[in-house]
PDB file of C-alpha atoms in Angstrom:
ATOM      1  CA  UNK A   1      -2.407  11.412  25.254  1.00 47.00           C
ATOM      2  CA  UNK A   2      -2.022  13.792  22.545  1.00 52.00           C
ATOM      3  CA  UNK A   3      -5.408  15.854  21.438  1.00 50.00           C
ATOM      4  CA  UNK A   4      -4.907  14.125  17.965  1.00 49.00           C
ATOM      5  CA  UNK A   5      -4.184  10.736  19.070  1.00 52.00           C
ATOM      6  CA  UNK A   6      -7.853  11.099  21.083  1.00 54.00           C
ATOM      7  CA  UNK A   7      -9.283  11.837  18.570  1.00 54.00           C
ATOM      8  CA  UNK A   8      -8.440   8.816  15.976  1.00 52.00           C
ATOM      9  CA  UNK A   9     -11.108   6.348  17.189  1.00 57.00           C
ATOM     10  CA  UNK A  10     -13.463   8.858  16.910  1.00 60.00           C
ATOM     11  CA  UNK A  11     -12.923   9.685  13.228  1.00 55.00           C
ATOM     12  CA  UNK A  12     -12.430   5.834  12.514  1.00 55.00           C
ATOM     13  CA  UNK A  13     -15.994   5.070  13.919  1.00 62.00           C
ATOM     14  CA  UNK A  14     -17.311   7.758  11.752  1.00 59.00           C
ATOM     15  CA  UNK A  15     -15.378   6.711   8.322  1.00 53.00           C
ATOM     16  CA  UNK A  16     -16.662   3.270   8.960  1.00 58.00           C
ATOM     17  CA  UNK A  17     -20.382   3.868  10.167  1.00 63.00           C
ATOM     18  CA  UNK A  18     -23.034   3.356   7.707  1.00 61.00           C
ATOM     19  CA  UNK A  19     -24.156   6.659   8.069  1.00 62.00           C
ATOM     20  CA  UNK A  20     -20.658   7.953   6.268  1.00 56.00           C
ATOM     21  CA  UNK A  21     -21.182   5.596   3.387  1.00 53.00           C
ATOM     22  CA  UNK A  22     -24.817   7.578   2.823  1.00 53.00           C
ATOM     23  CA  UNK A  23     -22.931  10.658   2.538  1.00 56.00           C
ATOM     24  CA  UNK A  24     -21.128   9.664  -0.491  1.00 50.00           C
ATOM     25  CA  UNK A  25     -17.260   8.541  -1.642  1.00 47.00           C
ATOM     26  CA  UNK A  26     -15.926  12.333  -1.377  1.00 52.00           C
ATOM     27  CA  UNK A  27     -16.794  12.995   2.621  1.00 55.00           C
ATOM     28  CA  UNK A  28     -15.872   9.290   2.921  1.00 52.00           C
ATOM     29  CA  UNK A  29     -12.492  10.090   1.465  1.00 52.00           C
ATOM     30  CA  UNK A  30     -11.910  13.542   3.122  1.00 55.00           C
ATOM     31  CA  UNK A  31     -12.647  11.904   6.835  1.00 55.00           C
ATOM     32  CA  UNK A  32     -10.422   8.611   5.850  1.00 52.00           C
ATOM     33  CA  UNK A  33      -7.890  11.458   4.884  1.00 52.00           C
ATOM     34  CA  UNK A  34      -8.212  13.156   7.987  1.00 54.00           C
ATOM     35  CA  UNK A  35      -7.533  10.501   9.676  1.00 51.00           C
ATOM     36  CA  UNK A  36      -4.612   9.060   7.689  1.00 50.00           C
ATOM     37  CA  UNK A  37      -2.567  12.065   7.669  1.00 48.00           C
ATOM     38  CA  UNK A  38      -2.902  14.119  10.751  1.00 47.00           C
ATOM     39  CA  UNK A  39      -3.101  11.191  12.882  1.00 42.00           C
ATOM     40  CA  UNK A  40      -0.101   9.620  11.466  1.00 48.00           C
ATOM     41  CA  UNK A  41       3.596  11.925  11.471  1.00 50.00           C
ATOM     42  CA  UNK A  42       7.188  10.431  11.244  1.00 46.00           C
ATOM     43  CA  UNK A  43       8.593  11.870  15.143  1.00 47.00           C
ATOM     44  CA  UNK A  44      12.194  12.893  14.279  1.00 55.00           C
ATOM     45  CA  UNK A  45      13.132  14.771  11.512  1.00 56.00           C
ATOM     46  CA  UNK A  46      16.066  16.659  13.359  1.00 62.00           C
ATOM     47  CA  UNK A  47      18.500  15.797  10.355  1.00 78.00           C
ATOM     48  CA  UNK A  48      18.554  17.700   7.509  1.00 85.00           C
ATOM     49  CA  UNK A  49      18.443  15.289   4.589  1.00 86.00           C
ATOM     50  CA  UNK A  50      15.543  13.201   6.509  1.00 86.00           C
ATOM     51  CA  UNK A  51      13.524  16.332   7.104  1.00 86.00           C
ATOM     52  CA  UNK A  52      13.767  17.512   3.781  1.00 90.00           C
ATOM     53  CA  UNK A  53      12.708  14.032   1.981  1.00 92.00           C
ATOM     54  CA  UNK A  54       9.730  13.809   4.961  1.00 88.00           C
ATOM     55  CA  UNK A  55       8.582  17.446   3.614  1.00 89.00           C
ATOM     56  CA  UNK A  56       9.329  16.096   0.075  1.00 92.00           C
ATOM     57  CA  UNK A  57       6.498  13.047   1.611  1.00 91.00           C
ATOM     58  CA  UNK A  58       4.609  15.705   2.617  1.00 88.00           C
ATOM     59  CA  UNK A  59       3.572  17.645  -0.122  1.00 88.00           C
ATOM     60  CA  UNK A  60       2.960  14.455  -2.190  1.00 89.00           C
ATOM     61  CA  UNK A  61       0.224  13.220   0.529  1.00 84.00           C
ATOM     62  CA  UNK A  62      -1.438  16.370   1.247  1.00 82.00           C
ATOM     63  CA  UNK A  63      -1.364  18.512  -1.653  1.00 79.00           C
ATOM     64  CA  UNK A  64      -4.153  17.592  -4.401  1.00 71.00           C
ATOM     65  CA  UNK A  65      -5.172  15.059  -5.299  1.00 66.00           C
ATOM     66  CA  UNK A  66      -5.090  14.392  -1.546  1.00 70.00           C
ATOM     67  CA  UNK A  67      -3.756  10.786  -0.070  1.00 72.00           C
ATOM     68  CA  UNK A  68      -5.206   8.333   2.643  1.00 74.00           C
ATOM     69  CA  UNK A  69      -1.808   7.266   3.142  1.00 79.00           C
ATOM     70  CA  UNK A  70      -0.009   9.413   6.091  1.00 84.00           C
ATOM     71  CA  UNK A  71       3.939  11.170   5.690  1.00 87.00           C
ATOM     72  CA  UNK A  72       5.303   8.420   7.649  1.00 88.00           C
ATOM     73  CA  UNK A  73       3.769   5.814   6.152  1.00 92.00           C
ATOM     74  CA  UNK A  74       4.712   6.791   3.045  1.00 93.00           C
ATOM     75  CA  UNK A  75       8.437   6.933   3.991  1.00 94.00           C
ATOM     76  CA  UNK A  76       8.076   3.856   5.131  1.00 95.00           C
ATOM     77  CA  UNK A  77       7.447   2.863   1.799  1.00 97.00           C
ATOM     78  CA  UNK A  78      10.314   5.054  -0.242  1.00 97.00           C
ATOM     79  CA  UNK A  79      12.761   3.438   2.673  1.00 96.00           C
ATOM     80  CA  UNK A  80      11.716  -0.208   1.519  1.00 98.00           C
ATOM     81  CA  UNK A  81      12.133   1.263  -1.989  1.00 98.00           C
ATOM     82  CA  UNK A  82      15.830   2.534  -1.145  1.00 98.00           C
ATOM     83  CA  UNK A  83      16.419   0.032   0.781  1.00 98.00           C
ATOM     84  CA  UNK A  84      15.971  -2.708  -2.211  1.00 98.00           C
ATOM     85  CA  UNK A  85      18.077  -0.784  -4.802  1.00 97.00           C
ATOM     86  CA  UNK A  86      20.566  -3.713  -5.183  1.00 95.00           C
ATOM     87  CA  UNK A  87      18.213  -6.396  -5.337  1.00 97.00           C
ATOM     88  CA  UNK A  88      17.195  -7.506  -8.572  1.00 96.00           C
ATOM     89  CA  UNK A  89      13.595  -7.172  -9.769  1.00 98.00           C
ATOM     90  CA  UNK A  90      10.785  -4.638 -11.009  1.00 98.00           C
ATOM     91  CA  UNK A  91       8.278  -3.154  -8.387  1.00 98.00           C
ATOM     92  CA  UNK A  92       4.940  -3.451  -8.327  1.00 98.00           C
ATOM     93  CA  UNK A  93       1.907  -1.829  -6.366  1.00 98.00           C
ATOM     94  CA  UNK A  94      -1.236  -3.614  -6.300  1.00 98.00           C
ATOM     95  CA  UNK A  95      -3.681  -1.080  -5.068  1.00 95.00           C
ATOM     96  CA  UNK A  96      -3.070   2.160  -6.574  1.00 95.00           C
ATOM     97  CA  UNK A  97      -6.050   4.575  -5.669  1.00 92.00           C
ATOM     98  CA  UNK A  98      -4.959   8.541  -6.549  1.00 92.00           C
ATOM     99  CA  UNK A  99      -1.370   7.134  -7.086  1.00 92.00           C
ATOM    100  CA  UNK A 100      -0.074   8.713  -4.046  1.00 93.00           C
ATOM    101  CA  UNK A 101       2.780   6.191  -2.896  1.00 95.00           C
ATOM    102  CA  UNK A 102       3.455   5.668  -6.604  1.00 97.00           C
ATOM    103  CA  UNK A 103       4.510   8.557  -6.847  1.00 96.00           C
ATOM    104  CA  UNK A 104       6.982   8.391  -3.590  1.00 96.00           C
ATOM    105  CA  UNK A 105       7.942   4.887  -5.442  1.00 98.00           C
ATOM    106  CA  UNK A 106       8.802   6.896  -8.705  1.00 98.00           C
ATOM    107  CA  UNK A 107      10.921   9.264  -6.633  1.00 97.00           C
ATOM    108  CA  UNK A 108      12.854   6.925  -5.478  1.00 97.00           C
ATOM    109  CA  UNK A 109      12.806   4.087  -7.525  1.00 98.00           C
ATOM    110  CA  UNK A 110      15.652   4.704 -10.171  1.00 96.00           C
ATOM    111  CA  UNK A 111      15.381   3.010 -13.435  1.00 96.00           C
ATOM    112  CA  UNK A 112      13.471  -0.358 -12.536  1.00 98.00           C
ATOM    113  CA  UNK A 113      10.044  -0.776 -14.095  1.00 98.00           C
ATOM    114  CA  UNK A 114       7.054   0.013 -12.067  1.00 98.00           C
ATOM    115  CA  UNK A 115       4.430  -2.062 -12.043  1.00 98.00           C
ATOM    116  CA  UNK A 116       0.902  -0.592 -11.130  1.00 98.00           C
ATOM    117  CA  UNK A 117      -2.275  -3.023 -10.581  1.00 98.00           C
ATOM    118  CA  UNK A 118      -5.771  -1.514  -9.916  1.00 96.00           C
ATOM    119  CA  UNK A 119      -9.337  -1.914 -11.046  1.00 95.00           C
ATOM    120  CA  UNK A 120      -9.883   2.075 -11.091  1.00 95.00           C
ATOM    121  CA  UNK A 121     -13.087   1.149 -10.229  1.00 92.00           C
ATOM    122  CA  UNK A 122     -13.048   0.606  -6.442  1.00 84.00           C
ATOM    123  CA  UNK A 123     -13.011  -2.176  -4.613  1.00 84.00           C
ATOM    124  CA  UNK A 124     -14.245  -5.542  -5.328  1.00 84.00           C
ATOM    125  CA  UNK A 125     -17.201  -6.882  -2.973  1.00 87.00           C
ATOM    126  CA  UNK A 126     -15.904  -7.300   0.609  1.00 85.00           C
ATOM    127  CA  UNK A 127     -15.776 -10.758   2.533  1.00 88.00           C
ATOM    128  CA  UNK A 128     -16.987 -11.342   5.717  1.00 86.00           C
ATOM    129  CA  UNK A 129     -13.917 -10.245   7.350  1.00 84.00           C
ATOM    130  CA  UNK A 130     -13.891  -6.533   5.780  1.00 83.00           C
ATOM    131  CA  UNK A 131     -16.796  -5.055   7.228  1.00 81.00           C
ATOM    132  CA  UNK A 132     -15.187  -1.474   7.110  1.00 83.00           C
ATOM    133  CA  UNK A 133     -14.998  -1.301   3.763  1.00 85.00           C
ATOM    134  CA  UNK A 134     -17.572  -1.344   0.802  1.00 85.00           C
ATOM    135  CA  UNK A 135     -17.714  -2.579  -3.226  1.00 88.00           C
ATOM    136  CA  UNK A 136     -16.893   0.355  -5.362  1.00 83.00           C
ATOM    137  CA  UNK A 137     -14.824   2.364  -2.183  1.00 88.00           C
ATOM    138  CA  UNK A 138     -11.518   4.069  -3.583  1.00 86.00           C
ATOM    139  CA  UNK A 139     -12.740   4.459  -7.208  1.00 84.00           C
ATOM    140  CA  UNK A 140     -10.150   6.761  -9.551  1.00 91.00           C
ATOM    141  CA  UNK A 141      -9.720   6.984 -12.927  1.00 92.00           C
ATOM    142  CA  UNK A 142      -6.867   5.261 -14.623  1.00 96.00           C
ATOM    143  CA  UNK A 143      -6.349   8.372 -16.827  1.00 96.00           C
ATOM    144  CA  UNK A 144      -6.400  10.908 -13.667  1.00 94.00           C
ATOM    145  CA  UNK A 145      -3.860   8.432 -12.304  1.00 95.00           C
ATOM    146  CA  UNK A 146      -1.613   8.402 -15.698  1.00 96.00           C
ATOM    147  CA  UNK A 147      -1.346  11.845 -15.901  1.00 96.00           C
ATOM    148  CA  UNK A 148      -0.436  12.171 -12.301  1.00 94.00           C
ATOM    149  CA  UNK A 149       2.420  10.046 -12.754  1.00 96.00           C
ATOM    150  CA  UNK A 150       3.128  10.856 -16.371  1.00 96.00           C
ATOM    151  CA  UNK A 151       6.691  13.077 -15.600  1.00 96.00           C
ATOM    152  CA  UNK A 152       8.034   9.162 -14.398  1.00 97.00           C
ATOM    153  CA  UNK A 153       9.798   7.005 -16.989  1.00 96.00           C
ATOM    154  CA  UNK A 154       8.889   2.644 -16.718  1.00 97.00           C
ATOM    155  CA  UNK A 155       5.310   3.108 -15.270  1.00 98.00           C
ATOM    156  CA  UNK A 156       3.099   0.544 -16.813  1.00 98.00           C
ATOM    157  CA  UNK A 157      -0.724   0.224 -15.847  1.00 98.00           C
ATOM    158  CA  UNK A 158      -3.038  -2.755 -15.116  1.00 98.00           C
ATOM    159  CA  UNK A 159      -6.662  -2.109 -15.174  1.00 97.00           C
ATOM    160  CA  UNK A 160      -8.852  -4.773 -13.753  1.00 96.00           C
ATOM    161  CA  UNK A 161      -9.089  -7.515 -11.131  1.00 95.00           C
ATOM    162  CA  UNK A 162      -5.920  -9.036  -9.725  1.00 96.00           C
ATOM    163  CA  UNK A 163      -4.556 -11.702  -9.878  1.00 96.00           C
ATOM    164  CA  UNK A 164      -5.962 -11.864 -13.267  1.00 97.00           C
ATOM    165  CA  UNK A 165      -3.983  -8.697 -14.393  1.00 97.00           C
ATOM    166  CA  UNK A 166      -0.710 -10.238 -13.065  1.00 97.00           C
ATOM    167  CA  UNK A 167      -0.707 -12.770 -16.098  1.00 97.00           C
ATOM    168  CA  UNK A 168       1.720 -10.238 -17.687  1.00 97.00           C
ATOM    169  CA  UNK A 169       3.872  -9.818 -15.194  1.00 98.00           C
ATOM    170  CA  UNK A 170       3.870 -13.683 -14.370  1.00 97.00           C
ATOM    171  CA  UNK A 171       7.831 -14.164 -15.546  1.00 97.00           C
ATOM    172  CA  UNK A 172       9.131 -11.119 -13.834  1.00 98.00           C
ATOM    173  CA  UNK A 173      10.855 -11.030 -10.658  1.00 98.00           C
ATOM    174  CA  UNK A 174      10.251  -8.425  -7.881  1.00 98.00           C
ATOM    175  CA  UNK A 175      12.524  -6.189  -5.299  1.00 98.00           C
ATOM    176  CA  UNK A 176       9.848  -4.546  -3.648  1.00 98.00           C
ATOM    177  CA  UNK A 177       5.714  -5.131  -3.320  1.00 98.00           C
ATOM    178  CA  UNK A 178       3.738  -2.565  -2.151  1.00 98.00           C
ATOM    179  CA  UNK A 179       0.421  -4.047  -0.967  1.00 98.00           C
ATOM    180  CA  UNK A 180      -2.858  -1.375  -0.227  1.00 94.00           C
ATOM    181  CA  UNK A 181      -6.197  -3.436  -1.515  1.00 92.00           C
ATOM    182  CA  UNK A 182      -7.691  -3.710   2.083  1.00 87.00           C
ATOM    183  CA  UNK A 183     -10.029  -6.586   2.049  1.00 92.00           C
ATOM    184  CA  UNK A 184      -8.525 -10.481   3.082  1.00 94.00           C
ATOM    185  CA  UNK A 185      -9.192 -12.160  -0.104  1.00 93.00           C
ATOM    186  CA  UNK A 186      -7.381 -10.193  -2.662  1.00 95.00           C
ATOM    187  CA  UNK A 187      -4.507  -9.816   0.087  1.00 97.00           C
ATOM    188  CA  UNK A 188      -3.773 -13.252  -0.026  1.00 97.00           C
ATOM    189  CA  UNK A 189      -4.458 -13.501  -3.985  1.00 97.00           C
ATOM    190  CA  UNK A 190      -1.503 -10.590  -3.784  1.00 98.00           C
ATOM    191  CA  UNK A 191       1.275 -12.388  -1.386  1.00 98.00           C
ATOM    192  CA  UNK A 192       0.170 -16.127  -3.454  1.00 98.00           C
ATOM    193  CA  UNK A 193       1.441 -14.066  -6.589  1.00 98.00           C
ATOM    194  CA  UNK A 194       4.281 -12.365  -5.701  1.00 98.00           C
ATOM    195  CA  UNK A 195       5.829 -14.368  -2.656  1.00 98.00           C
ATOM    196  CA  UNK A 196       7.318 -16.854  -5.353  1.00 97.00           C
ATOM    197  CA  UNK A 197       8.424 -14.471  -7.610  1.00 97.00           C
ATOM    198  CA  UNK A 198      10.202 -12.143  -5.222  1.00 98.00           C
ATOM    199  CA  UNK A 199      13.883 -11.962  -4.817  1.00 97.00           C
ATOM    200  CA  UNK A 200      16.114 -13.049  -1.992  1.00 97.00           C
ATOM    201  CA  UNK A 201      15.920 -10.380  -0.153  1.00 97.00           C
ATOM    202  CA  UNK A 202      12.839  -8.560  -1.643  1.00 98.00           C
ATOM    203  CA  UNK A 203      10.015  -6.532   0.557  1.00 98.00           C
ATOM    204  CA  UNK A 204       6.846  -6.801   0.538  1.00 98.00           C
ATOM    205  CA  UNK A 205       5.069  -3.657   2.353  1.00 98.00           C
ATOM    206  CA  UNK A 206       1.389  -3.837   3.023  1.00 97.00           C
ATOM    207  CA  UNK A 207      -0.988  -1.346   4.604  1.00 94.00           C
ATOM    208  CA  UNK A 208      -4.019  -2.006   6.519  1.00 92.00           C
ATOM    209  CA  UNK A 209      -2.817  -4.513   8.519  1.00 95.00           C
ATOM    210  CA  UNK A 210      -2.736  -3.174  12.343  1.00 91.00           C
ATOM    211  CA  UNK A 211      -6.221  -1.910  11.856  1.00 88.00           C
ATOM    212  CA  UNK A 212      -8.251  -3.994   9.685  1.00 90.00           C
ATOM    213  CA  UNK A 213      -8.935  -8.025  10.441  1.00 92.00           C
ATOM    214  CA  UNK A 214      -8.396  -9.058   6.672  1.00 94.00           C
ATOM    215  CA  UNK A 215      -5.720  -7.790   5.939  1.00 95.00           C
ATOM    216  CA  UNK A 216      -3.802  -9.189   9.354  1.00 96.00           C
ATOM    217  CA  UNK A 217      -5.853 -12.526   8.581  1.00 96.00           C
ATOM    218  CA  UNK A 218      -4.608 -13.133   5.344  1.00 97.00           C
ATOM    219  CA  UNK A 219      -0.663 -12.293   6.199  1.00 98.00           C
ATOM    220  CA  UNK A 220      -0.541 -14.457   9.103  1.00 97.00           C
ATOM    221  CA  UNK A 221      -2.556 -17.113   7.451  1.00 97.00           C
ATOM    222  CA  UNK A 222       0.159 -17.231   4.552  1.00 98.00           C
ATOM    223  CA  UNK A 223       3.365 -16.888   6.717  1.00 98.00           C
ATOM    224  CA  UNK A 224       2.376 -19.236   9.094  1.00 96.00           C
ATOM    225  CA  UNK A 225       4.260 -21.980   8.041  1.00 93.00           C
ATOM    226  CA  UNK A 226       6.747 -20.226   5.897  1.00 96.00           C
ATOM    227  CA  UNK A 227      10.535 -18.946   6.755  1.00 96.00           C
ATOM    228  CA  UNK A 228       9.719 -15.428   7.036  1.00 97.00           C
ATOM    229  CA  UNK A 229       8.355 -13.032  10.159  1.00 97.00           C
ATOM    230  CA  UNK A 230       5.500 -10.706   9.668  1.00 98.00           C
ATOM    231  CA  UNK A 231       6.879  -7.311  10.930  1.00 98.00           C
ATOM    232  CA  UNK A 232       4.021  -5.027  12.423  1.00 97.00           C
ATOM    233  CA  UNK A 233       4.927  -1.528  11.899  1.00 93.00           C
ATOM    234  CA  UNK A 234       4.177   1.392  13.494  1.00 81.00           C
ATOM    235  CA  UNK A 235       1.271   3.497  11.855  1.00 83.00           C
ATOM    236  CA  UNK A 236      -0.974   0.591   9.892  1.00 90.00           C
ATOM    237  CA  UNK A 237       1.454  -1.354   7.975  1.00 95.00           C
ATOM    238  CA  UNK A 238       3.677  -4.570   8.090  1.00 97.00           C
ATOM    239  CA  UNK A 239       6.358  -5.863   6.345  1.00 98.00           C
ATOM    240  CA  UNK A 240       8.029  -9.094   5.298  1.00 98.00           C
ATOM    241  CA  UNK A 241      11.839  -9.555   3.812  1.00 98.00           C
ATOM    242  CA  UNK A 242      12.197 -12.209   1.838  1.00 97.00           C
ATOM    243  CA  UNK A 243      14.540 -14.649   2.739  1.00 95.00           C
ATOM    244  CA  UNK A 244      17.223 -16.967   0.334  1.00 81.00           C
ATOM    245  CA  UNK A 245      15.639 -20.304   0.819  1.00 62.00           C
ATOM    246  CA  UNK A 246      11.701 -19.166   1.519  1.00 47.00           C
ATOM    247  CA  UNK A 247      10.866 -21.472  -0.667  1.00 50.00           C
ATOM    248  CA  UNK A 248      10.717 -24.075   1.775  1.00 43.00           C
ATOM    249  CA  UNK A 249       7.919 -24.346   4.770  1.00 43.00           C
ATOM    250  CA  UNK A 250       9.153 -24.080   8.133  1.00 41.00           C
ATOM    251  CA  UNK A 251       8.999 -27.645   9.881  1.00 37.00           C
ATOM    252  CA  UNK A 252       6.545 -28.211  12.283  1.00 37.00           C
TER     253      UNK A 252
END
């Protein structure tokens, strides 16, 4: 076992202890950053364009304002953006934080709108199923956030609580959803939004869902009986392609 691999249960138990939360948001941050990025690394970068978007990745997530989102991750997320460059349909990311993967989304995105949903506030209060995490936990300024993303064209901004926010986005249609709001309930607010309004052939990307019980709850809970696998990802993530007739519940 690798000395960094070791050492990620460790540094979870610490940026989840109530001792942590004591110390304030910023050591919170820098140990959930820690933990993100050094833990996490895409393996094989031997070709040349690869490597050079993963360094690309790289200096997005690591240099300031710093990321809790590792380099693979993230080009896990730019791939499902790629990837979804025929399908009709905006993008939208419901759980913006520093604006770290919007940027890799902006990047690669091309012309279609952006769609960006956060309360800039932190999160709302956790359910019984998110003890990790605590009300008011990945608070950033909308206007930090707007500048950092201000050389992008078709970026539009949603302060406040979702689904609520969503009302002006309600007759869009979405290629690509990228999910990071941690707790169970407003997961499953998120996927009872979009999943109807996402194209045939549309991803939805969500972190959190290999580590944290809400998150996994509220995916598995809402696919159960619908066309679509959950794919679990390497790193923390999972991710669902629409399919053409998801409308319809699987038979059972």
């Amino acid at each position: 076992m690798k000395a960094k691999d070791a050492l990620k249960p460790l540094v979870k138990s610490i940026v989840t202890s109530p001792p942590a939360r004591w110390c304030g948001r910023p050591l919170l941050h820098a140990l959930q950053y820690a933990l993100s990025v050094h833990h996490r690394e895409v393996v094989n970068f031997s070709q040349p364009e690869r490597a050079k978007i993963a360094e690309r990745i790289r200096a997005i997530v690591t240099s300031w304002p710093t990321q809790t989102m590792g380099v693979d991750e993230a080009y896990v997320v730019r791939s499902g953006v790629v990837a979804t460059s025929k399908i009709r349909g905006d993008i939208a990311e419901v759980g913006v934080f520093r604006g770290g993967t919007a940027r890799v989304i902006c990047e690669a995105k091309g012309d279609r709108p952006l769609h960006l949903f956060d309360t800039f506030e932190g999160l709302p209060e956790p359910g019984a199923a998110d003890s990790a995490f605590q009300k008011g936990q990945y608070a950033c300024s909308l206007e930090s956030v707007r500048a950092y993303l201000s050389p992008f064209p078709g970026v539009r901004f949603y302060k406040g609580y979702f689904p609520a926010t969503g009302e002006a986005v309600k007759d869009r249609r979405f290629s690509f959803v990228h999910l990071d709001v941690d707790l169970y309930a407003s997961t499953l607010e998120a996927l009872e939004f979009f999943y109807p309004r996402m194209e045939p052939g549309a991803i939805v990307i969500s972190h959190d869902y290999v580590e944290f019980a809400g998150v996994r709850n509220a995916f598995d809970e809402f696919f159960e009986r619908k066309p679509e696998p959950v794919v679990e990802l390497s790193g923390n993530q999972c991710m669902v392609i629409k399919l053409a007739a998801a409308e319809t519940a699987v038979a059972g």
